[in-house]
Backbone as a ProteinNet text record, in pm:
[ID]
protein_1_A
[PRIMARY]
XXXXXXXXXXXXXXXXXXXXXXXXXXXXXXXXXXXXXXXXXXXXXXXXXXXXXXXXXXXXXXXXXXXXXXXXXXXXXXXXXXXXXXXXXXXXXXXXXXXXXXXXXXXXXXXXXXXXXXXXXXXXXXXXXXXXXXXXXXXXXXXXXXXXXXXXXXXXXXXXXXXXXXXXXXXXXXXXXXXX
[TERTIARY]
-19948.1	-19895.2	-19983.2	-20021.8	-20109.4	-20031.4	-20100.4	-20037.6	-19989.7	-20064.4	-20023.5	-19887.8	-19870.8	-19742.7	-19634.5	-19668	-19571.5	-19521.7	-19615.2	-19579.9	-19488.5	-19524.4	-19441.7	-19301	-19293.3	-19163.2	-19079.8	-19143.6	-19072.2	-19024.2	-19109.9	-19072.4	-18956.5	-18962.2	-18852.4	-18722.1	-18728.1	-18607.6	-18550.4	-18635.3	-18588.5	-18549.1	-18622	-18584.3	-18448.4	-18424.6	-18296.8	-18183.6	-18207.6	-18103.6	-18077.6	-18185	-18172.8	-18205	-18265.2	-18315.9	-18459.7	-18533.6	-18676.2	-18698	-18617.8	-18636.8	-18607.9	-18509.6	-18469.6	-18555.4	-18645.9	-18730	-18865.9	-18902.8	-19032.9	-19140.1	-19264.3	-19373.7	-19377.9	-19333.9	-19328.2	-19230.1	-19114.4	-19017	-19067.3	-19139	-19197.1	-19300	-19386.6	-19488.4	-19424	-19318.4	-19248	-19188.9	-19123.3	-19062.1	-19168.8	-19284.3	-19392.5	-19480.7	-19451.3	-19530.9	-19679.1	-19700.8	-19836.5	-19843.5	-19951.8	-19967.3	-19945.2	-19907.7	-19896.9	-20032.7	-20138.1	-20273.3	-20301.8	-20254	-20276.7	-20197.4	-20078.9	-20000.8	-20079.6	-20131.5	-20207.3	-20338.2	-20399.3	-20522.5	-20495.2	-20386.5	-20355.3	-20295.5	-20213.3	-20135.3	-20157.5	-20214.6	-20241.1	-20122.3	-20009.3	-19888.8	-19765.4	-19655.6	-19529.7	-19489.1	-19515.7	-19481.8	-19560.6	-19687.5	-19769.4	-19721.1	-19677	-19618.6	-19492	-19406.5	-19285.4	-19321.5	-19419.7	-19460.7	-19512	-19584	-19633.9	-19518	-19415.5	-19297	-19229.4	-19214.3	-19151.1	-19233.7	-19363.9	-19453.2	-19443.6	-19449.8	-19441.2	-19304.4	-19199.1	-19064.4	-19049.3	-19102.4	-19093.1	-19188.3	-19301.7	-19389.4	-19318.6	-19253.3	-19177.5	-19062.4	-18991.9	-18879.9	-18928.3	-19042.7	-19098.4	-19132.9	-19195.6	-19228.6	-19101	-19003.8	-18878.4	-18807.3	-18792.8	-18719.1	-18798.6	-18929.4	-19011.5	-18994.5	-18993.6	-18973.2	-18832.2	-18734.2	-18594.9	-18565.3	-18620.7	-18593.6	-18705.1	-18797.2	-18922.7	-18912.8	-18846.7	-18848.2	-18714.1	-18632.6	-18499.2	-18504.4	-18425.1	-18412.2	-18266.2	-18232.9	-18098.5	-17990.5	-17882.1	-17765.6	-17798.2	-17884.4	-17921.1	-17982.3	-18065.7	-18127.6	-18019.4	-17927.5	-17819.6	-17737.2	-17699.9	-17617.3	-17689.4	-17819.9	-17896.5	-17926.3	-17949.7	-17983.2	-17863.3	-17744.1	-17623.8	-17624	-17692.8	-17701.1	-17810.8	-17896.6	-18012.3	-17975.1	-17873.6	-17842.8	-17820.1	-17744	-17716.8	-17844.3	-17924.5	-18049	-18143.4	-18157.8	-18247.3	-18202	-18076.2	-18026.2	-18031.4	-17999	-18006.2	-18149	-18245.2	-18384.1	-18447.8	-18405	-18468.1	-18366.7	-18262.9	-18152.2	-18192.6	-18283.3	-18322.5	-18390.3	-18477	-18544.8	-18442.7	-18348.1	-18252.5	-18153.1	-18121	-18036.8	-18111.9	-18241.7	-18322.4	-18329.3	-18356.5	-18363.8	-18233.7	-18123.1	-17993.2	-17980.6	-18031.2	-18021.7	-18113.1	-18229.5	-18328.8	-18347.9	-18306.2	-18344.9	-18300.9	-18186.9	-18136.6	-18223	-18290.5	-18366.3	-18517.3	-18564.4	-18705.6	-18767.7	-18853.9	-18914.9	-19001.2	-19069	-19152.7	-19064.5	-18956.5	-18861.1	-18804.9	-18767.8	-18714.6	-18818.4	-18942.9	-19050.5	-19071.8	-19080	-19098.8	-18980.5	-18859.6	-18741.4	-18740.4	-18770.2	-18773.9	-18879.2	-18995.6	-19102.9	-19060.4	-18990.1	-18940.5	-18838.6	-18750.9	-18642.3	-18683.3	-18790.8	-18829.1	-18845.7	-18917.1	-18930.3	-18795.4	-18704.4	-18570.2	-18499	-18507.8	-18443.9	-18498.3	-18629.6	-18692.6	-18654.5	-18652.9	-18616.5	-18469.6	-18383.6	-18240.9	-18217	-18288.8	-18273.7	-18306.8	-18415.8	-18455.4	-18347.9	-18300.6	-18200.7	-18070.8	-18023.2	-17898.8	-17915.8	-18034.9	-18062.3	-18052.7	-18116.9	-18114.1	-17972.6	-17893.5	-17755.5	-17662.7	-17722.2	-17650.1	-17542.9	-17571.4	-17482.1	-17495.7	-17387.6	-17385.8	-17485	-17492.2	-17585	-17660.5	-17767.7	-17838.9	-17894.2	-17938	-17993.1	-17885.3	-17770	-17659.8	-17608.5	-17605	-17560	-17654.8	-17785	-17883.9	-17865.3	-17845.6	-17824.1	-17698.9	-17592.4	-17467	-17484.6	-17551.1	-17571.4	-17658.9	-17759.9	-17845.3	-17772.9	-17680.4	-17597.7	-17513.4	-17456.5	-17381.1	-17471.8	-17590.1	-17682.4	-17722.6	-17752.2	-17791.8	-17677.9	-17558.6	-17444	-17415.4	-17432.3	-17401.1	-17500.3	-17630.7	-17722.3	-17694.3	-17654.5	-17622.5	-17497.3	-17396.8	-17276.7	-17308.4	-17388.3	-17424.6	-17505.3	-17601.1	-17686.5	-17607.3	-17509	-17429.9	-17313.5	-17303.8	-17201.5	-17060.2	-17037.7	-16907	-16810.8	-16864	-16780.2	-16792.9	-16685.1	-16694.9	-16754.9	-16803.2	-16874.8	-16785.2	-16657.6	-16565.5	-16554.5	-16543.1	-16534.3	-16665.6	-16778.5	-16909.8	-16922.7	-16887.2	-16895.9	-16802.4	-16680.8	-16582.7	-16630.8	-16688.7	-16739.5	-16854.7	-16944.3	-17057.3	-17006.8	-16915.4	-16861	-16782.3	-16713	-16637.1	-16730.6	-16839.6	-16935.1	-17000.6	-17036.5	-17094.5	-16996	-16870.3	-16769.6	-16753.6	-16760.2	-16748.6	-16860.1	-16982.6	-17092.8	-17083.1	-17035.8	-17016.9	-16912.8	-16805.2	-16695.6	-16734.8	-16825.4	-16865.4	-16951.7	-16990.2	-17073.3	-16997.6	-17064.5	-17000.8	-16994.5
755.5	832.7	956.7	985.9	1098.7	1230	1335.5	1467.8	1506.6	1464.4	1494.9	1430.3	1306.2	1237.9	1303.9	1344.1	1414.8	1542	1613.2	1736.7	1704.3	1603.1	1563.6	1522.1	1443.2	1398.6	1515.6	1605.3	1721.4	1813	1833.8	1919.7	1859	1729.9	1664.6	1679.5	1656.7	1669.7	1811.1	1911.3	2050.1	2096.4	2054.8	2089.8	2028.4	1907.6	1840.7	1913.9	1952.3	2019.6	2162	2237.1	2381.5	2429.1	2342.7	2385.8	2432.1	2426.6	2460.6	2609.3	2692	2836.8	2885.4	2826.3	2871.4	2811	2721.5	2655.9	2724.7	2766.9	2833.7	2733.5	2768.2	2682.9	2680.6	2787.2	2791.5	2686.3	2673.8	2573.6	2431.7	2413.7	2282.5	2246.4	2342.5	2319.1	2282.6	2351.8	2323.2	2182.7	2147.2	2014.3	1903.5	1930	1831	1833.6	1925.9	1945	1963.4	2060.9	2094	2244.6	2290.8	2432.9	2461.8	2586.8	2628.2	2616.7	2644.3	2637.1	2497.5	2394.2	2257.9	2230.3	2288.1	2274.7	2334.1	2454.5	2521.1	2448	2388.1	2312.6	2191.5	2120.5	1999.2	2028.4	2134	2153.8	2288.3	2383.2	2513.9	2608	2566.3	2649.6	2561.9	2626.4	2554.2	2490.2	2557	2503.6	2375.7	2373.3	2252.4	2139.3	2173	2074.5	2014.7	2100.4	2054	1965.4	2006	1926.4	1789.1	1783.2	1653.5	1562.1	1618.3	1539.1	1487.3	1573.5	1534.5	1427.2	1448	1351.4	1215.6	1211.9	1085.5	1019.5	1100.8	1047.5	980	1041.8	982.3	864.9	866.2	748.8	627.9	650	543.5	496.2	590.2	556.3	477.4	515.4	445.9	301.2	281.6	144.6	61.9	118.4	48.4	10.5	105	81.4	-7.9	7.5	-80.1	-225.1	-250.5	-386.6	-435.7	-349	-387	-415.2	-331.7	-344.2	-416.4	-471.5	-524.2	-593.1	-704.2	-781.1	-782	-686.6	-684.3	-623.7	-680.3	-629.1	-635.5	-563.1	-568.5	-531.8	-603.6	-574.8	-584	-677.3	-691.1	-562.1	-498.1	-371.4	-265.4	-255.6	-156.7	-181.3	-305.2	-337.3	-308.2	-329.6	-303.8	-154.6	-82.7	58.9	138.3	87.9	152.6	147.5	50.4	36.4	122.4	179.5	254.4	371.7	452	563.4	518.8	413.1	362.7	311.2	238.4	182.1	293.5	396.6	507.5	579.3	616	693.3	609.9	482.8	396.1	378.3	377.9	352.7	470.8	591.6	710.8	825.6	815.2	911.6	1057.3	1083.7	1223.1	1284.3	1207.6	1260	1296.1	1207	1232.1	1341.4	1355.8	1469.1	1600.4	1600.7	1720.4	1750.5	1648.3	1666.5	1726	1674.1	1724.2	1874.1	1917.8	2059.3	2148.4	2098.1	2188.3	2173.9	2063.8	2033.1	2140.1	2200.6	2299.2	2425.1	2457.8	2583	2564.3	2440.6	2416.6	2346.9	2417.5	2363.3	2240.4	2237	2121.4	1998.9	2017.4	1909.3	1857.8	1949.4	1911.9	1836.3	1882.7	1819.2	1675.1	1653.1	1517.1	1428.3	1482.6	1403.4	1366.9	1463	1436.6	1330.9	1340.5	1244.3	1105.2	1099.2	972.8	908.3	988.3	935.4	905.6	966.1	953.2	808	722.1	583.4	510.7	541.2	479.9	523.7	651	705.4	636.7	627.7	566.7	419.8	348.5	206.5	190	276.8	267.9	290.6	382.8	406.3	278.4	215.2	90.4	-17.2	-30.7	-134.2	-107.6	17.7	47.5	28.4	53.3	27.2	-122.1	-203.4	-348.5	-404.7	-340	-385.4	-329.3	-255.8	-202.9	-99	-16.9	95.4	197.8	264.4	358.4	472.7	527.6	637	607.3	530.7	487.1	601.5	708.9	822	888.4	913.1	973.3	878	750.8	652.3	651.3	656.7	662.5	790.2	900.8	1029.6	1023.9	968.1	957.3	873.4	760.8	676	745.8	818.1	889.2	1006.9	1067.9	1172.4	1111.3	994.4	923	894.4	837.8	802.1	925.3	1034.2	1158.4	1212.1	1209.5	1256.1	1167.9	1037.8	946.5	957.8	969.1	980.7	1109.9	1214.1	1340.4	1325.8	1255.5	1230.8	1142.7	1040.2	952.5	1029	1109.5	1184.5	1287.8	1349	1451.5	1390.8	1259.5	1184.4	1231	1258	1303	1187.4	1066.1	950.4	847.9	776.9	668.7	546.5	452.4	337.9	251.9	243.7	165.4	227.2	359	428.7	416.8	430.8	416.1	279.2	175.8	40	21.7	72.8	58.9	129.6	249.2	321.4	246.6	194.5	118.2	-3.6	-76.3	-196	-159.5	-46.3	-1.7	26.1	96.5	127.2	-1.7	-88.7	-216.5	-294.7	-295.7	-369	-310.6	-178.3	-113.7	-160.5	-171.6	-217.3	-366.9	-444.8	-588.6	-608.5	-531.4	-542.7	-491.5	-396.5	-335.2	-428	-542.4	-634.5	-690	-703.9	-744.9	-895.8
-3466.1	-3353.1	-3335.1	-3212.7	-3187.1	-3187.6	-3215.9	-3215.9	-3076.5	-2974	-2837	-2807.8	-2849	-2829.8	-2914.6	-3035.6	-3121.2	-3051.2	-2988.6	-2917.7	-2799	-2721	-2606.2	-2650.9	-2756.4	-2806.7	-2858.3	-2932.5	-2986.4	-2873.7	-2775.7	-2662.9	-2585.1	-2558.1	-2486.9	-2564	-2693.1	-2776.4	-2766.5	-2782.6	-2781.2	-2640.7	-2538.8	-2401.7	-2367.5	-2416.3	-2391.7	-2463.1	-2586.9	-2666.1	-2619.7	-2593.2	-2572.1	-2431.1	-2350.5	-2221.6	-2236.5	-2128.8	-2133.6	-2157.9	-2092.9	-2107	-2247.8	-2313.7	-2447.3	-2558.2	-2524.9	-2625.4	-2630.8	-2747.9	-2764.7	-2806.8	-2781.1	-2826.7	-2980	-3041.7	-3188.7	-3240.9	-3176.2	-3221.2	-3192.8	-3082.9	-3052.4	-3158.3	-3192.7	-3294.6	-3428.2	-3462.8	-3587.8	-3585.6	-3477.4	-3463.6	-3466.8	-3407	-3401	-3526.1	-3614.6	-3737.3	-3704.4	-3614.8	-3573.6	-3548.1	-3491.1	-3463.3	-3315.1	-3287.1	-3146.9	-3077.9	-3151	-3093	-3038	-3107.9	-3060.8	-2932.9	-2922.1	-2798	-2682.5	-2703.6	-2597.3	-2566.9	-2669	-2647.9	-2557.4	-2585.5	-2508.6	-2370.9	-2361.4	-2239.1	-2169.7	-2236.8	-2175.6	-2182.3	-2131.6	-2130.4	-2154.8	-2185.9	-2202	-2069.9	-1959.2	-1827.4	-1797.8	-1836.9	-1816.8	-1907.8	-2025.9	-2117	-2054.3	-2001.1	-1933.9	-1815	-1736.5	-1621	-1664.1	-1774.3	-1823.1	-1862.6	-1924.7	-1960.4	-1833.8	-1735.3	-1608.7	-1539.5	-1532.7	-1467.7	-1535.4	-1667.4	-1739.6	-1721	-1720.6	-1700.7	-1565.8	-1461.8	-1328.5	-1309.9	-1378.3	-1374	-1435.3	-1548.4	-1613.6	-1523.7	-1463.2	-1374.8	-1253.8	-1198.9	-1083	-1118.2	-1232.9	-1276.8	-1293.3	-1358.2	-1384.9	-1255.5	-1166.9	-1042.7	-948	-944.8	-860.2	-901.3	-1030.4	-1078.9	-1046.6	-1061.3	-1039.9	-892.4	-804.8	-661.2	-586.5	-659.9	-607.1	-471.8	-462.5	-338.3	-267.8	-298	-238.5	-98	-10.3	126.1	166.6	270.2	325.8	226.8	236.6	153.5	4.8	-33.8	-175.9	-229.8	-150.1	-190.8	-211.5	-118.9	-128.7	-254.7	-277.7	-394	-525	-527.8	-650.1	-669	-558.6	-573.7	-627.2	-602.7	-655.7	-809.4	-866.6	-1012.2	-1075.2	-993	-1042.2	-1134.2	-1103.9	-1195.1	-1339.8	-1358.1	-1493.6	-1558.6	-1482.9	-1536	-1580.4	-1497.3	-1531.5	-1657.3	-1661.2	-1775.9	-1903.7	-1894.5	-2012.8	-2062.9	-1969.9	-2007.7	-2080.6	-2049.6	-2108.9	-2109.1	-2192	-2185.9	-2207.2	-2301.8	-2326.1	-2204.6	-2140.3	-2021.8	-1914.4	-1886.5	-1779.1	-1816.6	-1944.6	-1986.8	-1965.6	-2000.7	-1977.9	-1828.5	-1747.6	-1602.8	-1549.1	-1596.7	-1552.1	-1578.8	-1694	-1730.8	-1648	-1609.6	-1549.7	-1399.6	-1340.3	-1202.5	-1102.4	-1123.5	-1027.1	-1022.1	-1130.5	-1137.3	-1149.2	-1155.1	-1179.2	-1058	-988.1	-866.4	-892.6	-1005.2	-1038.3	-1058.7	-1129.9	-1152.8	-1020.3	-933	-801.3	-719.5	-724	-646.9	-691.5	-821.7	-872	-835.2	-844.1	-811.1	-662.3	-577.7	-433.4	-398.6	-460.4	-438	-484.2	-595.8	-650.2	-555.9	-497.1	-414.2	-269.9	-222.3	-80.8	-34.3	-108.9	-60.9	-51	-141.4	-134.9	-7.9	22.9	142.9	268.1	276.1	393.3	407	296.1	300.5	337.9	286.7	320.9	470.3	529.7	674.3	751.9	714.9	781.4	760.5	639.4	609.2	685.3	681.9	753.5	904.5	955.2	1098.4	1127.6	1044.7	1064.1	1049.3	964.1	945.3	1053.1	1147.3	1264.5	1229.5	1128.2	1099	1210.6	1243.2	1354.8	1336.1	1214.9	1188.2	1058.2	1065.6	945.3	860.3	924.8	849.9	765.4	824.3	747.5	640.7	670.2	570.7	450.6	476.9	368.5	287	357.1	289.2	200.9	253.5	178.8	52.9	64.9	-52.3	-156.3	-112.2	-208.2	-272.9	-202.7	-265	-376.3	-349.7	-452.8	-573.4	-547.8	-655.9	-735.8	-665.3	-732	-820.2	-766.9	-845.3	-965.3	-947.5	-1056.9	-1171.7	-1145.7	-1259.4	-1335.8	-1262.6	-1330.1	-1416.4	-1365.4	-1445.2	-1566.2	-1545.7	-1656.8	-1761.2	-1715.9	-1808.4	-1886.5	-1822.2	-1892.3	-1969.3	-1963.7	-2036.9	-2002.4	-1873.3	-1826.8	-1803	-1793.8	-1765.5	-1877.8	-1904.9	-2001.6	-1932.1	-2009.1	-1951.4	-1862.9	-1893.8	-1810.5	-1671.6	-1665.8	-1537.1	-1461.3	-1531.3	-1468	-1401.8	-1474.4	-1421.8	-1303.1	-1315	-1206.7	-1079.8	-1093.2	-976.6	-910.2	-991.3	-937.7	-860.1	-918.6	-852.9	-726.6	-728.9	-611.5	-493.6	-519.6	-412.4	-362.6	-454	-411.6	-324.8	-364.5	-287.3	-147.2	-135.8	-4.1	88.8	36.4	120.4	151.1	56.1	81.9	191.8	183.6	278.5	416.6	422.1	548.9	634.1	579.4	656.3	774.9	884.6	1008.5	1013.1
[MASK]
++++++++++++++++++++++++++++++++++++++++++++++++++++++++++++++++++++++++++++++++++++++++++++++++++++++++++++++++++++++++++++++++++++++++++++++++++++++++++++++++++++++++++++++++++++

């Protein structure tokens, strides 16, 4: 295992536990069993280290979701995208817990998240238009608000798995039933 990866793993662990602002490079170095100098050599600053974690997390999420939603269109896409919050959080729980803690106050985190969600938003508008929804843009916005809220609830472990599953199935059923 490389020291750079050790640093990234240690930083993610500590950022998740304590938040990015409360985590020092000294504590990251200690957790990674390396020196602060090596952190600065690889990343320059703690902020750049955090950005690298965010960038890698969203790259992984993009690969995962692209494969999951690959050839889906219409109602199938809607039904599958409702499952995305659970899939993301299950695939990389520490990253999404960290994101949940920092996204409201971290512009870099917000930027990566917005960039990640934009293609879904655009595709949903097209799908809701084809399905003849009265206001496809608002419908897409509403569904993405649900998705955004659900990954945050899943990441913060506010819901038990039975409730998570029931909510996902309820939203899917609403879209299945809404078909003309």
